[in-house]
Amino acid sequence: MTQTQETHPFQAEVKELLDLVIHSLYEHREIFLRELISNASDAIDKLRFESLTHPEYGSADGAKIQIGFDLDARTLSITDDGIGMNHDDLVSHLGTIARSGTRAFLSKIKQAGAATPELIGQFGVGFYASFMVAEEVVVDTLKAGETQAWRWRSRGQGEFQIEPGDRTARGTRITLHLKQPDSPEDDDPAEYLDEFKIREIVKRYSDFVAYPIQLEPKDGKDPETLNTMRPLWTRSKDSIERTEYDEFYRRTSHDWTPPREVIHFKAEGTSEYTALMFIPGARPSGLFDGTQGKSRLSLYVKRVLIMEECPELLPAWLRFVRGLVDSPDLPLNVSRETVQQNATVRAIKKRLKKRVLESLATMLAEKREEYRAFWADFGAILKEGIWYGEDEDKQVEKLCLFETTHGAEPTTLAEYVARKQPDQKQIWYLTGERRATLESSPHLEAFTKRGLEVLLFVDAIDEWLIQRLPEFEGLKLTPVDRGALELEAPSEKEAREALDREHRDMLAAIESKLGEGVKSVRFSTRLSESPAVLLNDEHAPSAHMARLMRAANQDVPDAKRILELNPDHALVKKLQTHFQADPRSEKFNEWVEWLHGQALLAEGSPLADPARFARLSTKLVLSAD
Ligand code: ADP
Ligand code: MG
């Protein structure tokens, strides 16, 4: 085959990353080795996985990662016998940035203005890290199942070359031609051409890698394995340092923020398995997408990866949990279909779910700050457990945090109940988009006056959630913007009804002016600051729900609302004066329209004609009567 060399440009983002990596990560440059070893290990993982269905790829048994160096040539090489890459793989994997984590890294660095050590700890920079120490990188590779080998080379300056290669063994060899130091004060990258240095870096970053990492044998000596290698989850919990868990998590999940919690246990008894689960420290992108609406623990059978993401191991509403289960009880050839039917898998799922919820309950009880941060990232997902009716043992509802009028600190339902007034029979709540809007809602006035706490449901899912959460510890969850008047004392009721009778004519005039817009108009005892408020019928969707449904293009009949007026408010008194002067006057009608409009605004609903409302406001303010 006489193919010549092709030159390809790097994707613009790669150029940007290369620039950053080379110029700002200098002090952390030893991580290049961690990144290359991690890729080698991923490549063997892939082979192991693929060879289950493609025996012709050869076995991954005995697969290893070798590090070689040559002081005279100033080269360092990392070789694996993993899956390898073909021509197209090279172009897309080593010419573009596919991983969203790397993109996030780029934009974070740009925001921060510099690559700080925290950022570097949080993200991996991957293959391109090799250009921190190398002036040229050469990749020789042969993909499993193929016969044509390829060579990729680049000096990290905007382009790379690809040509046919001569590698005969499956896998990849990456050769770094180390840079000369820029000036005599700079550290010479040749420091990495040293057995002790390499040992040290491998121990620090790659000890848990599941395949042997060896120095390439020289003068006939048997290669020595530098890493401990035993898969982390097979070791006893007491022997594992938190940093090892963090490193393992980072490598397997490609999430560079350390996990918030680690759940590691061995189950013995009817079925035997080991679970290692992590509650992430940050919310990855895409978690809410339909395509990722499944849980994603990996399934291993006797340390062999069977399924990278096995949705049967945890309910979808725990899909933020990462990690794996290793069970010797399942057959190696277990398929997606059989996993679904498998009783062992079902038993495992039940137990895992319980352990995750227990761990969250402990975090809530003992580490409130952390739990709040967790909740901000994943609360909306966890709540889906209630919505789907899968919270049979009522554990999820106890883990929910809600905004509350009690203060800035979000509350659990149990904490609300502990604070309730002795004769209080309801858990009061109000739904809407934003805390600030809800806090100034006229609906709250009666509750504030009576010192009653109201939960502020500001998450879009909350409206749906409460349909599955009718009560908590015997207290009914009750919206404050419905027509029911549970709060009213008998004497207040009498006074209100007397007012309604006295002003029957005016109320009727307002009703006829507003027409379709309202069901009825009456006086209120619930207002102290606001002139008017709109209430919902007991069974109609709330104003917030109606907005959500409209936003989702659903048909929502215009709910007939009840307009309540504050009899003590100066504006309402003014309305009465105008009515008494002339019930048919333009003034009276304008005041009616204006009061209705501002009641809509106060609850965050849109106005039918905002421009008209603005003109009306200006006019009424100017005439100031
Ligand atoms: P990441 O490992 O996070 O995907 P990298 O920049 O480290 O990002 O690597 C980019 C891609 O290049 C990998 O996803 C993989 O497809 C490919 N790759 C890198 N090194 C190897 C290797 N030794 N063997 C096979 N493929 C590799
Ligand atoms: Mg990588």
XYZ file of C-alpha atoms and ligand atoms in Angstrom, residues 35 39-40 42-43 46 80 83-85 93-94 99 125-128 172 174 254, ligand 1:
47
model
C -3.297 10.887 31.427
C -5.919 6.211 28.212
C -3.946 2.967 27.938
C -9.265 2.627 29.031
C -8.062 1.054 25.787
C -12.495 -1.457 25.775
C -0.556 -0.799 25.616
C -8.140 -1.762 21.427
C -5.910 0.447 19.240
C -7.065 3.065 16.732
C -10.062 11.074 18.839
C -6.734 12.869 18.544
C -15.472 14.974 25.767
C -6.627 17.487 30.111
C -6.173 14.113 28.475
C -3.891 13.140 25.686
C -2.900 16.701 24.840
C -0.899 1.619 20.788
C 2.898 6.637 22.175
C -14.345 11.374 34.043
P -10.441 10.923 27.201
O -9.507 9.848 27.616
O -11.011 11.618 28.381
O -11.490 10.502 26.231
P -8.110 11.946 25.952
O -7.721 13.282 25.399
O -7.235 11.433 27.031
O -9.593 12.062 26.439
O -8.139 10.888 24.783
C -8.935 11.115 23.649
C -9.343 9.840 22.974
O -8.254 9.283 22.258
C -9.777 8.733 23.890
O -11.136 8.864 24.257
C -9.544 7.496 23.019
O -10.640 7.297 22.151
C -8.352 7.885 22.214
N -7.121 7.315 22.783
C -6.175 7.985 23.472
N -5.184 7.157 23.845
C -5.511 5.922 23.387
C -4.893 4.621 23.448
N -3.739 4.425 24.087
N -5.532 3.600 22.834
C -6.707 3.789 22.194
N -7.328 4.970 22.102
C -6.749 6.031 22.688
